[in-house]
Each structure stands twice: as C-alpha cells, then as structure tokens.
XYZ file of C-alpha atoms in Angstrom:
672
model
C 24.168 28.120 28.220
C 22.782 25.755 31.207
C 19.347 23.946 29.731
C 16.258 25.024 32.488
C 12.455 23.725 33.644
C 10.261 27.015 33.891
C 6.311 27.387 34.743
C 4.597 30.642 35.214
C 1.876 28.138 37.229
C 4.400 26.146 39.768
C 6.812 28.816 40.564
C 9.006 25.620 43.190
C 10.229 24.466 39.568
C 12.044 27.886 39.643
C 14.087 27.142 42.005
C 15.296 24.147 41.196
C 16.406 25.147 37.728
C 20.260 24.706 38.392
C 19.476 20.270 39.335
C 17.723 20.244 36.541
C 19.919 21.837 34.369
C 22.496 18.701 35.434
C 20.084 15.935 34.928
C 19.118 16.452 31.729
C 20.500 14.083 28.603
C 22.959 14.827 26.742
C 21.851 16.899 24.255
C 23.613 18.171 20.932
C 22.541 21.962 21.964
C 21.353 23.317 25.336
C 17.582 23.872 25.640
C 14.611 25.914 27.591
C 11.848 23.570 28.781
C 8.554 25.087 29.938
C 5.885 23.715 31.451
C 2.420 26.238 31.360
C -0.200 24.348 33.976
C -4.217 25.611 32.019
C -7.166 26.482 34.308
C -7.530 22.876 35.558
C -4.068 22.351 36.351
C -2.729 20.311 33.344
C 0.339 20.713 32.234
C 1.382 21.639 28.590
C 5.473 21.226 28.157
C 7.406 23.076 25.635
C 10.428 22.796 24.529
C 12.411 23.010 21.029
C 12.981 19.065 20.616
C 10.190 16.101 21.199
C 13.487 14.850 23.582
C 12.914 18.484 25.271
C 9.627 17.902 25.946
C 9.896 14.307 26.603
C 11.380 15.148 29.611
C 9.472 17.787 30.532
C 7.075 15.622 29.938
C 8.488 13.211 32.208
C 9.349 15.781 34.862
C 5.523 16.661 34.756
C 4.034 13.739 35.587
C 5.886 12.496 38.276
C 5.198 15.693 40.180
C 1.545 15.402 39.403
C 1.094 10.914 39.991
C 4.580 10.040 41.690
C 2.693 7.149 43.612
C 0.491 6.643 41.355
C 3.361 6.005 38.873
C 4.946 3.236 41.416
C 1.760 1.321 41.601
C 1.280 1.472 37.780
C 4.539 -0.598 37.778
C 4.537 -3.065 40.330
C 1.420 -4.221 38.198
C 2.928 -3.760 35.107
C 4.893 -5.473 36.412
C 2.954 -8.505 38.392
C 4.581 -7.212 41.603
C 1.818 -6.084 42.872
C 0.920 -8.742 45.455
C 4.744 -7.549 47.018
C 2.768 -4.224 48.356
C -1.387 -5.549 48.810
C -0.348 -9.168 49.538
C -0.894 -12.415 48.429
C -4.572 -11.913 48.011
C -3.060 -10.804 44.491
C -0.675 -12.998 43.347
C -3.102 -14.653 40.875
C -3.025 -11.233 38.647
C 0.665 -11.119 39.024
C 1.378 -14.504 37.811
C -1.274 -13.706 34.768
C 0.879 -10.549 33.986
C 4.041 -12.498 34.298
C 2.797 -14.820 31.706
C 1.708 -13.301 29.115
C 4.188 -9.840 29.328
C 8.234 -10.868 29.226
C 11.881 -10.623 31.750
C 13.545 -6.832 31.933
C 15.967 -8.399 29.577
C 13.583 -9.750 26.929
C 12.210 -6.012 26.715
C 15.403 -4.262 26.864
C 16.217 -6.689 23.110
C 13.272 -5.613 21.984
C 13.804 -1.755 23.048
C 16.526 -1.613 21.391
C 14.607 -2.510 17.955
C 13.001 0.950 18.274
C 13.332 3.771 15.675
C 16.196 5.715 17.210
C 14.116 9.249 18.073
C 11.296 7.133 20.289
C 14.316 5.663 22.449
C 15.499 8.927 22.404
C 12.367 10.285 23.782
C 11.495 7.924 26.383
C 14.936 7.533 27.468
C 14.466 11.593 27.716
C 11.278 11.462 29.612
C 13.068 8.766 32.141
C 15.415 11.390 32.697
C 12.853 14.529 33.279
C 10.845 11.247 36.324
C 14.164 11.228 37.875
C 14.622 14.753 37.621
C 11.275 15.609 39.959
C 12.500 12.812 42.116
C 15.481 13.842 42.846
C 14.152 16.744 44.158
C 11.810 14.967 46.579
C 14.490 13.021 47.968
C 15.892 16.921 49.059
C 12.716 17.524 50.448
C 11.218 14.903 51.905
C 9.151 16.259 54.903
C 7.138 18.804 51.575
C 7.618 16.545 48.565
C 7.457 12.802 49.371
C 3.872 11.288 48.782
C 2.439 10.081 51.489
C 2.075 6.498 50.853
C 5.625 6.166 50.498
C 5.713 6.686 54.153
C 2.646 4.182 54.988
C 3.284 1.444 53.256
C 7.288 1.694 54.014
C 8.212 1.830 49.859
C 10.958 2.786 49.592
C 11.414 5.984 46.723
C 12.815 4.012 43.698
C 14.704 6.141 40.646
C 11.927 5.530 37.415
C 13.774 3.428 35.109
C 13.225 2.548 31.510
C 11.978 -1.253 32.150
C 9.400 0.956 34.179
C 8.178 2.519 31.191
C 8.377 -0.375 28.839
C 6.803 -2.963 31.604
C 3.774 -0.383 31.304
C 3.371 0.148 27.433
C 3.809 -4.256 27.650
C 0.616 -4.096 30.433
C -1.620 -1.492 28.835
C -0.763 -3.253 25.079
C -2.145 -7.189 26.872
C -4.715 -5.569 28.104
C -6.539 -2.978 25.606
C -5.019 -5.045 23.072
C -5.450 -8.635 22.985
C -8.436 -10.722 21.811
C -9.369 -14.684 21.337
C -8.092 -17.323 22.802
C -10.944 -19.328 23.931
C -10.401 -22.305 21.901
C -10.052 -24.629 24.456
C -13.078 -24.074 26.815
C -14.657 -24.613 22.909
C -13.392 -28.298 22.750
C -15.081 -28.973 25.803
C -18.172 -27.248 25.172
C -18.497 -29.400 21.708
C -16.995 -32.620 23.473
C -19.961 -32.185 26.114
C -22.696 -31.877 23.771
C -21.341 -34.670 21.596
C -21.458 -36.872 24.966
C -25.264 -36.138 25.694
C -26.841 -36.242 22.343
C -24.434 -37.755 20.032
C -21.781 -37.274 17.733
C -24.245 -35.522 14.895
C -26.759 -33.919 16.466
C -24.021 -32.585 19.408
C -22.240 -30.707 16.799
C -25.006 -28.930 15.562
C -26.020 -27.984 18.790
C -22.278 -26.474 18.949
C -22.643 -24.577 15.889
C -26.099 -23.318 16.587
C -24.193 -21.736 20.224
C -20.697 -21.392 19.393
C -20.403 -19.087 15.918
C -17.965 -17.357 14.123
C -20.615 -14.639 12.446
C -23.278 -13.495 14.019
C -25.477 -11.756 11.535
C -27.456 -10.013 14.195
C -24.337 -8.496 15.437
C -24.125 -5.025 15.125
C -21.462 -3.533 13.413
C -19.525 -0.656 12.985
C -19.104 0.219 8.890
C -22.141 -0.842 7.810
C -24.100 -3.772 5.371
C -24.136 -2.838 1.840
C -20.617 -0.484 2.289
C -17.769 -2.132 0.450
C -14.879 -1.309 2.728
C -12.879 -4.515 1.053
C -13.253 -1.455 -2.216
C -12.371 1.408 0.178
C -9.018 3.026 -0.193
C -7.097 2.553 3.648
C -4.515 5.443 3.266
C -2.441 3.398 4.576
C 0.913 4.266 2.471
C 3.541 1.014 1.840
C 5.255 1.199 4.737
C 2.141 0.577 7.332
C 2.494 -3.568 5.450
C 5.944 -4.267 6.525
C 5.530 -5.816 9.456
C 5.722 -9.628 9.265
C 5.152 -13.083 11.146
C 9.051 -14.228 10.557
C 9.804 -16.796 12.722
C 13.117 -15.858 13.683
C 12.066 -12.823 14.639
C 9.721 -14.646 17.029
C 11.826 -17.455 18.266
C 15.289 -15.249 18.532
C 14.200 -14.387 22.213
C 13.256 -18.095 23.641
C 16.337 -19.900 21.395
C 14.203 -22.553 20.177
C 16.927 -23.523 18.045
C 18.639 -25.493 20.804
C 16.522 -28.826 19.916
C 16.582 -31.988 21.612
C 17.526 -33.975 18.265
C 14.781 -35.849 15.720
C 11.812 -37.276 16.339
C 11.862 -39.243 12.420
C 8.471 -41.310 11.857
C 6.907 -40.323 15.102
C 3.841 -38.496 13.658
C 2.190 -35.310 14.405
C -1.481 -34.078 15.285
C -3.993 -33.365 13.261
C -6.923 -30.932 13.968
C -10.007 -33.528 14.001
C -7.329 -35.760 16.377
C -7.399 -32.776 18.886
C -11.063 -32.872 19.004
C -11.218 -35.855 20.142
C -8.801 -35.609 23.057
C -11.020 -35.338 26.489
C -10.297 -32.061 27.991
C -9.249 -32.274 31.356
C -11.118 -30.255 34.157
C -7.383 -29.647 35.370
C -6.819 -27.791 31.716
C -9.978 -26.082 31.717
C -9.211 -24.913 35.621
C -5.654 -23.828 34.515
C -6.301 -22.153 31.600
C -8.915 -19.938 33.649
C -6.133 -18.950 36.151
C -4.194 -17.095 33.593
C -6.574 -16.125 31.185
C -8.520 -13.719 34.100
C -7.491 -11.243 35.713
C -10.911 -12.066 38.566
C -9.792 -9.749 41.735
C -11.390 -7.107 43.102
C -8.676 -4.266 42.099
C -8.761 -5.770 38.712
C -12.369 -4.613 38.696
C -11.237 -1.184 40.103
C -8.140 -0.524 37.666
C -9.441 -1.751 34.377
C -12.555 -2.125 33.039
C -13.186 -3.164 29.992
C -14.788 -0.925 27.029
C -14.534 2.126 25.653
C -16.897 3.676 22.693
C -16.133 6.274 20.335
C -18.792 8.169 17.441
C -17.071 9.937 14.303
C -19.270 12.304 11.601
C -18.261 13.605 8.480
C -19.124 17.216 7.057
C -22.226 16.551 5.397
C -24.355 15.151 8.708
C -23.248 17.669 10.805
C -25.355 20.712 12.000
C -21.889 22.541 11.602
C -20.700 21.159 8.189
C -17.629 20.388 10.700
C -16.266 17.143 10.800
C -17.385 16.165 14.773
C -16.171 13.176 17.071
C -16.334 11.617 20.340
C -14.231 9.685 22.917
C -15.304 7.644 25.625
C -12.297 5.363 27.080
C -13.454 3.595 29.497
C -10.365 2.151 32.228
C -12.062 2.133 35.487
C -13.132 5.215 38.552
C -11.123 5.714 41.470
C -9.200 8.634 42.941
C -6.962 9.918 41.388
C -7.936 9.077 38.031
C -6.326 5.872 36.003
C -6.363 8.504 33.162
C -3.740 12.048 33.221
C -4.465 14.468 30.942
C -0.874 16.752 29.175
C -0.208 18.424 26.750
C 2.714 18.050 24.651
C 3.869 21.100 22.042
C 7.844 20.765 20.002
C 9.041 23.694 18.416
C 10.042 21.084 15.453
C 6.716 19.434 14.890
C 8.313 15.870 16.106
C 5.642 15.747 18.988
C 2.622 18.388 19.129
C -0.472 16.862 21.156
C -2.311 17.034 24.138
C -4.939 14.251 25.453
C -4.668 11.618 28.084
C -1.976 8.910 28.981
C -1.639 6.770 31.937
C 1.027 8.276 34.283
C 4.704 6.604 33.227
C 3.723 5.122 30.054
C 6.439 7.526 28.015
C 6.180 10.495 26.686
C 3.079 10.420 23.474
C -0.531 11.899 24.046
C -2.572 7.628 23.033
C -5.949 10.211 22.832
C -6.351 13.612 22.112
C -6.280 16.591 19.703
C -3.409 17.224 17.133
C -2.564 20.031 14.783
C -5.629 19.652 13.287
C -7.226 16.205 14.050
C -8.647 14.231 17.017
C -7.747 10.433 17.173
C -9.643 8.162 19.764
C -9.294 4.395 20.286
C -11.347 1.934 21.209
C -10.129 -1.812 22.903
C -10.887 -4.401 19.101
C -12.136 -7.827 20.775
C -10.409 -9.717 17.347
C -9.098 -12.894 17.385
C -5.700 -12.570 17.220
C -4.671 -15.450 20.104
C -4.971 -18.839 19.234
C -4.685 -22.386 21.767
C -1.679 -24.635 19.825
C -1.510 -28.080 21.375
C 1.686 -30.070 21.897
C 2.474 -33.295 21.386
C 4.366 -34.100 24.497
C 7.773 -35.865 24.432
C 6.686 -39.439 26.339
C 9.195 -39.541 28.732
C 9.891 -35.587 29.715
C 6.989 -33.302 29.527
C 9.508 -30.351 28.811
C 10.089 -31.778 25.046
C 7.727 -31.267 22.201
C 7.506 -32.508 18.793
C 7.511 -30.042 15.125
C 7.494 -30.797 12.104
C 8.536 -28.062 9.908
C 7.137 -30.083 7.128
C 4.439 -32.388 7.829
C 4.924 -34.061 4.554
C 8.435 -35.521 5.549
C 8.690 -37.593 8.770
C 11.758 -37.239 8.813
C 12.595 -34.030 9.201
C 9.708 -34.261 12.522
C 12.038 -33.173 15.619
C 11.535 -32.858 19.567
C 12.078 -29.515 21.147
C 13.122 -28.363 24.059
C 10.532 -25.825 26.023
C 12.329 -22.544 27.289
C 11.260 -22.252 30.827
C 11.792 -20.151 33.445
C 10.537 -20.025 37.144
C 9.126 -16.297 38.379
C 9.295 -15.592 42.664
C 6.673 -13.945 44.008
C 7.553 -11.862 47.719
C 6.098 -9.039 49.866
C 8.909 -6.866 51.057
C 11.466 -9.616 50.071
C 9.952 -12.786 51.857
C 9.488 -15.262 48.891
C 5.579 -16.747 49.346
C 5.777 -19.203 45.978
C 7.062 -19.488 42.476
C 5.624 -19.905 39.242
C 7.040 -22.090 36.438
C 6.849 -20.314 32.690
C 8.059 -22.291 29.540
C 7.563 -21.651 25.626
C 7.432 -23.489 23.073
C 7.586 -22.430 19.188
C 3.993 -20.978 19.369
C 3.763 -19.343 22.851
C 3.739 -20.063 26.523
C 2.259 -23.033 27.853
C -1.195 -22.840 29.270
C -1.326 -26.524 30.641
C 0.020 -29.868 30.620
C -2.161 -32.571 30.215
C 0.456 -35.442 30.787
C -1.666 -37.751 30.849
C -2.775 -37.295 27.400
C 0.532 -36.756 26.615
C -0.388 -32.843 25.432
C 0.095 -29.438 25.995
C -1.895 -26.163 25.200
C -0.088 -23.629 24.521
C -1.498 -20.364 23.200
C 0.160 -17.682 20.696
C -0.608 -14.399 20.108
C 0.023 -12.412 17.199
C 1.381 -9.564 19.182
C 4.327 -11.471 20.980
C 7.283 -9.852 21.183
C 6.044 -7.078 18.869
C 4.722 -4.756 21.302
C 7.057 -2.513 19.415
C 4.677 -1.854 16.476
C 2.181 -0.433 18.586
C 4.841 1.685 20.865
C 5.201 3.122 17.341
C 2.523 3.473 15.547
C 0.981 5.543 18.946
C 3.649 7.636 19.500
C 3.607 8.964 15.660
C -0.484 9.858 16.377
C 1.047 13.102 18.542
C 2.970 13.843 14.754
C 0.534 13.001 12.086
C 0.428 15.567 9.289
C -2.647 14.078 7.292
C -5.007 11.343 7.015
C -2.631 9.381 4.878
C -0.070 9.861 8.020
C -3.033 8.326 10.598
C -3.512 5.329 8.169
C -0.241 4.022 8.285
C 0.699 5.168 11.963
C -2.406 2.709 12.504
C -1.751 0.057 10.562
C 1.682 -0.546 12.305
C 0.316 -1.730 15.991
C 0.642 -4.668 16.307
C -2.295 -5.863 18.443
C -5.947 -4.650 17.944
C -7.640 -2.081 18.593
C -10.307 0.584 16.973
C -9.146 3.991 15.629
C -10.618 7.306 14.868
C -9.942 9.838 13.222
C -11.671 13.359 12.585
C -10.092 16.604 10.736
C -10.223 20.001 9.553
C -10.573 19.827 6.339
C -13.450 17.493 6.301
C -12.042 14.010 6.164
C -13.056 11.218 9.002
C -11.629 7.855 8.821
C -11.843 4.278 10.964
C -9.882 1.018 10.889
C -9.166 -2.644 12.898
C -6.036 -2.419 12.995
C -3.307 -5.134 14.422
C -1.627 -8.514 13.617
C -3.962 -10.320 11.952
C -2.822 -14.196 11.020
C -3.302 -15.849 8.272
C -4.355 -19.045 9.334
C -4.113 -22.461 7.790
C -7.579 -24.547 7.062
C -9.654 -25.521 9.921
C -12.002 -24.679 12.236
C -11.006 -20.894 13.766
C -13.324 -22.222 16.944
C -11.286 -25.088 18.542
C -7.319 -25.169 19.257
C -4.434 -25.775 15.889
C -2.063 -28.614 15.534
C 1.072 -27.544 17.363
C 2.866 -30.342 14.779
C 2.994 -28.248 12.470
C 0.056 -28.798 10.604
C -1.623 -25.348 11.221
C 1.422 -22.857 11.367
C 0.386 -19.474 10.544
C 1.289 -18.230 7.135
C 1.564 -14.499 7.292
C -0.134 -11.424 8.198
C -3.093 -9.369 6.862
C -1.901 -6.112 5.464
C -4.129 -3.602 5.555
C -6.351 -3.176 3.202
C -7.317 -7.137 4.019
C -8.556 -4.945 7.707
C -11.956 -3.838 8.354
C -11.775 -0.139 7.470
C -14.084 2.989 6.247
C -12.612 6.404 4.933
C -13.737 9.579 4.160
C -11.528 11.856 2.492
C -13.419 15.235 1.443
C -12.826 16.577 -1.944
C -11.124 13.675 -3.197
C -14.243 12.351 -5.107
C -13.363 9.233 -4.923
C -16.568 7.074 -5.521
C -15.486 3.927 -3.083
C -15.019 6.613 0.139
C -17.497 6.210 3.217
C -20.419 8.261 1.973
C -22.755 7.498 4.928
C -19.525 9.839 7.089
C -21.316 8.484 10.079
C -20.522 5.533 12.473
C -20.327 4.071 16.284
C -18.531 2.046 18.246
C -18.732 0.201 21.077
C -16.607 -2.807 21.392
C -18.727 -4.161 18.811
C -17.892 -5.715 15.899
C -15.836 -3.328 13.105
C -17.740 -5.034 9.650
C -20.739 -7.443 9.329
C -18.229 -10.307 7.224
C -15.617 -10.077 9.818
C -14.941 -13.546 11.938
C -14.145 -14.110 15.395
C -13.515 -17.708 17.748
C -16.217 -15.956 19.609
C -19.100 -14.880 16.951
C -19.848 -11.095 18.379
C -23.952 -11.362 19.387
C -26.451 -9.360 18.580
C -27.014 -8.704 22.050
C -25.047 -5.727 22.417
C -25.070 -2.178 23.756
C -23.622 -0.708 21.030
C -27.180 -1.005 19.457
C -28.596 1.566 20.901
C -25.323 3.540 20.342
C -25.771 3.087 16.525
C -29.639 4.070 16.425
C -29.726 7.145 18.168
C -26.474 8.397 16.186
C -28.572 7.844 12.551
C -29.385 10.984 11.342
C -32.008 9.870 9.375
C -34.058 8.051 12.631
C -35.041 10.744 14.883
C -34.884 9.803 18.568
C -37.196 10.294 21.317
C -34.752 11.436 24.354
C -36.354 9.832 27.329
C -34.593 12.947 29.410
C -36.685 15.299 26.522
C -36.476 16.608 23.463
C -35.756 14.192 20.490
C -32.162 12.893 18.808
C -32.107 14.446 15.696
C -34.766 15.774 15.516
C -33.411 17.842 12.273
C -31.875 15.538 10.199
C -28.074 16.819 11.203
C -26.037 15.220 14.024
C -25.128 17.943 16.851
C -22.874 18.306 19.617
C -26.099 17.904 22.022
C -26.960 15.099 19.661
C -23.921 13.582 20.627
C -24.078 13.845 24.398
C -27.413 12.818 24.098
C -26.517 9.732 22.000
C -24.158 8.486 24.511
C -26.642 8.580 27.528
C -28.550 7.082 25.290
C -27.120 4.460 24.429
C -25.257 3.821 28.383
C -28.785 3.874 29.985
C -30.814 2.175 27.771
C -31.994 -1.176 28.454
C -31.001 -3.866 26.037
C -33.124 -6.667 27.799
C -36.654 -4.492 27.355
C -34.921 -4.403 22.855
C -34.739 -7.788 22.780
C -37.177 -9.247 25.569
C -39.901 -6.926 25.763
C -41.677 -8.001 21.882
C -42.276 -11.980 22.593
C -43.888 -10.779 26.428
C -47.586 -12.851 26.521
C -50.547 -10.990 25.787
C -51.151 -12.045 29.547
C -50.029 -13.641 32.363
C -50.981 -16.710 33.565
C -51.492 -15.906 37.358
C -51.968 -13.234 39.040
C -47.840 -12.764 39.734
C -47.615 -12.710 36.132
C -50.154 -10.360 35.219
C -48.845 -8.128 37.613
C -45.110 -8.580 36.330
C -46.725 -7.580 32.809
C -48.350 -4.365 33.918
C -44.974 -3.558 35.363
C -43.900 -3.525 31.506
C -46.684 -1.382 29.746
C -45.614 1.327 28.583
C -42.050 0.752 29.880
C -39.333 2.848 27.622
C -36.043 1.004 27.818
C -34.432 3.879 30.244
C -32.262 2.762 33.448
C -33.090 5.907 35.208
C -33.851 7.025 38.649
C -35.758 10.440 38.516
C -37.105 9.998 42.463
C -33.751 9.809 43.778
C -34.097 6.799 46.061
C -30.884 4.908 44.062
C -33.170 2.657 42.526
C -34.734 2.463 38.589
C -37.588 3.389 38.772
C -39.955 1.105 36.361
C -39.904 -2.442 37.874
C -39.796 -3.409 34.030
C -35.912 -3.488 34.333
C -35.768 -6.066 37.062
C -38.297 -8.336 35.639
C -36.787 -8.235 32.150
C -33.110 -9.242 34.062
C-alpha cells in the first residue's frame, strides 16, 4: 500500500497524496503520515516510525517556512551576502571561519548514529516533497520573496540541515577565547605602571571567578557530591588527537625541526600584541552587523522548581529562549509523535535544522536550555618557520628536542559572490589546534583558536535528538552530557524530579594562566575532557532519599555563572540580571512586585509567581541595585541635588505607566 500524507486542517495536502507517496524514502513497510494542525496552526505530525514523522516534519516546516529556510541556509553557510550584498560579507567570513566545508560536514555525518542519519534524510525528503508541489503550482504556492530576490527554488539538501545545526551550535554553544585581548590589557598595564604593579592591576580587573557573581547552583550545595544521574556512556567522548586531526591531514608534516626551542606561556606574554592582531581577532569573533542583532539576540532564561516548594506540589518550569524579534519569528513550533515512541515531543525548533524538538515537552517531562558561555575555547600561539608562515613548530614531547618538527597548515580559499559575481576571497588556514585568527610575521607567531566542540558537533546533535525520546531523568542526564558545545540544560517531570546540568567538552588544561594564550609548540596541550560528574549540576530525584540530592529544589539561570567554584578566562561579574531573577524566585523571600502585589507572598512558588519573576527580572534596573546605595546624602551643587531628589523613592523598576515611550523615573537615566 503506498504511503499517504494526510491533514485534517490542510485539505490541499490530500490532493497531493500520490505525489508524496512517490517522494517517500524507501521503508521496510509502507506508512501513513498524518499532519494535524491545532487551533494556533501548529503542525503535529503522526506516523508509525520516527523516520515517517521526520518526513512529515520536513513537509510541514517547508509548507510554513520555505523562504525562511532558504534564508537560514544562506546564513548558516556564510552566503548571506549572495542575497543582501557585500555589507554582510563580514558575517559570512566569521561563519565560514568557524564552521566547515560541505565535504567535511558529509564526513562527520557518516559517523552519526544510524537512526539520526535516517531521520535527517527523511526530513530532507519531506521538505523536497513540498518543494516539488511548489514547483508544480508556483502561482499559488511560491513564496513572494523568491521572485523579489530573483532566487531559484532549489531542493533542500542534507548539507543545508547539517550547516544549520553547526551554525546554531556555534551561536548558542560557544564560549571563551578572549585570551589575546586579555594579554593586550596586561601589557598595557605593565607599560604604564611597571611589571609588578601592572600585574596587580590586571588581577584587579581581569578575574577568573568573582565571588559576588550570582550562581545558579547556590553556595553551600556540594554539587560534586550530588549524583549527576548520567550513565557511563555519557563519558565515552574523548579528546583523541586523531579524531581532531584526520580532517585536516596534519600528518603531512614539512620535516624535522630538531633543536628548535618551543614557546612557554611566559615567553608568549612578552611578545607584543600588535594592533593588527587585535583587529583580525575582533573581525573573526563578532557578528556585528545589523542583521545579526536581529537574527540572534544573545541570552535566554529558565526557572525550575520541585514539588516541595510549589503551591500545587508539582514540579514547575519556565523556558525563555531569546533569539530576537522579527516576522516571522526565528523559532517555530511543531509536534512529533511516532507510534514506536522514538520521537514524541512538542515544542520549538529552527525551521530546517531537522526533525527534533529543541525545547519542549515529552511524555511526562519538560526541558529547556540556555547558552552556557563557559570557557571551552583557548587561543594557542604557533611559532612560525622564519621563511614560511604556513609552517609552524610542534613538539609532541617538549622534553625531547629531537621530536620537534615543522608542520604544514591546512589552508583553503573561500570565495564570496553576489548572484554569481565574485567580490572577495578569504584564506582560512588551520593548525593542529584550529583555525588561524591572525599572523604576526614580524614577531614570528600566529594565533589559532582551539574550540572543544571542533568537528564534534555530532555529540550535541545526538543529545538534542535524544531529548525527544527520554523516558527518565537518567535518560535526560545522559543525553545532556553527550553535548560537545556548552549549554545549561533544565528538566522537570511528573514524577516530582528536577535537574540542572552545565555540560560540554571542558578540556583538562595544562598548568598555566587561564586568562592568557597558551603555547602551541607542545608545552600546554589539552589533556582530556572533564567527566559528567565533574561539571556543574544540581539534581533532585523524588523519593530516592539520597542525602546529597538538591534538596532546595529551585534555581534560575540567565546565562550566568553555573556554580560558585566555576572559573572562566573572563569571570562572570556581580553586575548581572540573574540576581533579580534569583531574588524573585526564592520562595522564602517575599518580594514587592512593582506592578502590584507580592511575589512568593505565601512562601510557595505558583505559576503567577513564575510569571511575575520574569517580569521583575526583565524590568529591573541593575544600576539601582548596585549604585543607589552609594549615592551621597547631599549634592555638591543644585544640579546634583536635583538628581539626588529624583532618585528618592526610586524602586528600581523600568516601566512606563503613562505610555509616553519613556521610563517614568528620571533616576533610571541618571544612574545609567
């Protein structure tokens, strides 16, 4: 029996059943795929298997977001300038620098679990089934933008989805990498104040851990003793050099460099950071054009609460992914429901990324995520060959100079074009540590970025796909700790359990100053990855009686520090919006709501409290919290006194009751 795609809410699909049947990928048995749209228009896809549902998901998302999918693939592949002009070339260069070629993505895709490969392939086939319909009836179905921009309606490809996933991982899962900028600050301070005083000043302003910074896991809770609930397979990921280097053919070395001395971190600190190096690095570490501000607005928040602290005795959670505002929204909703239970969740995704709910609800559980922003990127300084800047020194055994050798960088040239007309090129070279951010030939060095998720996006892909089939908190903990990129993960379920994890590929570093660049000549190589139990987490499993469980049962996060003892190359600061959110969530501390009433008035967390918490945190003036208490009792002149008078009674809330488009209190502007 041929497969069919049905929709009770979209009759046009019924007429296309025969065409869709022909487009279905090969199956062991025929399948019926049904799409039902709820009262909000959200498609819910039903099928016998996860692959069937994946096919229907591709069809439904292409039907809803075809032009957006096209724009997304242009962004993800660094081809936005093709659509919008050379103004966006800087963004395109950033994306191509940090991601991969189509051949590299295909090589990595071959290593993904078989079911994920099958589902992604089915998703692509479903999207192309709808694209075939559009081609057959462009007058009614082709989105207007394709004609406006003169864009052909190309098939959706597997590489499009892979590139989108890599881009999202880079955007939401990266962190660290500011070591060269830190070194420049240190050198400027030493030049101004002398070595000793300059180093002391550097310690004052660039720290790895500010004890006043708000942390999601509270001080006093020993998360090291708390069982992460991740099964052993979560720790199977390793940092094998071969897995990293196979893609860039680093075994093709230029020859021996026996007797050539390497670099130490102390020696690197004495190499002047050239202005052009800072400019190069800034250009490759910032998406700074107007479109990026609209497409991805960094930051997301989350709250979770366990049954003992809520007014209903149930777990509660809120998810606040923040990705900017535009029409249509960057996020879209869908439901995926396979009879085999391998794919059963409802929530949000980015159209085109694939058949997986990224934040949502499964069978009896809810999950969400925020960007982790921990330090999983280091800058390594490569010592260049004096006559060839594409050769660099590496010694796998610094104690034995005879092992030193010159190695070839692996380079490629990227071409940028508008509607097929070339306007720029970019050379991207990689060392064994990663892509080269900048060459400083005058000082004989190059700066390379080593990021711990490099070519390991498959771990993050698998983790997020598996959330859709979780059946227990142990499942979720295990899947979370497969992630190679860094995220905060939150879980609540209908069994009374909650959990928070801060996973990612955290390198075990060699001794040295975390704030400064590392030696690329072999002295400071990474030595492995932290295990799941070694990364911050707070888990409470209802009814298991573990004395090390997270008994407080509530926490919040807004991209802040995960735990009080967690370091970063630029530590989180005390001046943080999360302080207000945590303050409002604490059930033991009633908070006056500037919009009326009291948050946590009865000592229990309610849905109304959670909603008020978010408003309280979002509209809280940080300056009022940190600066107002230091204002003088009286002004030195009339203008200062007027400013102080304006701040009397200011409650720190940013609101506009009179609707004139301005914050009501002048104190908000004065403190800023």
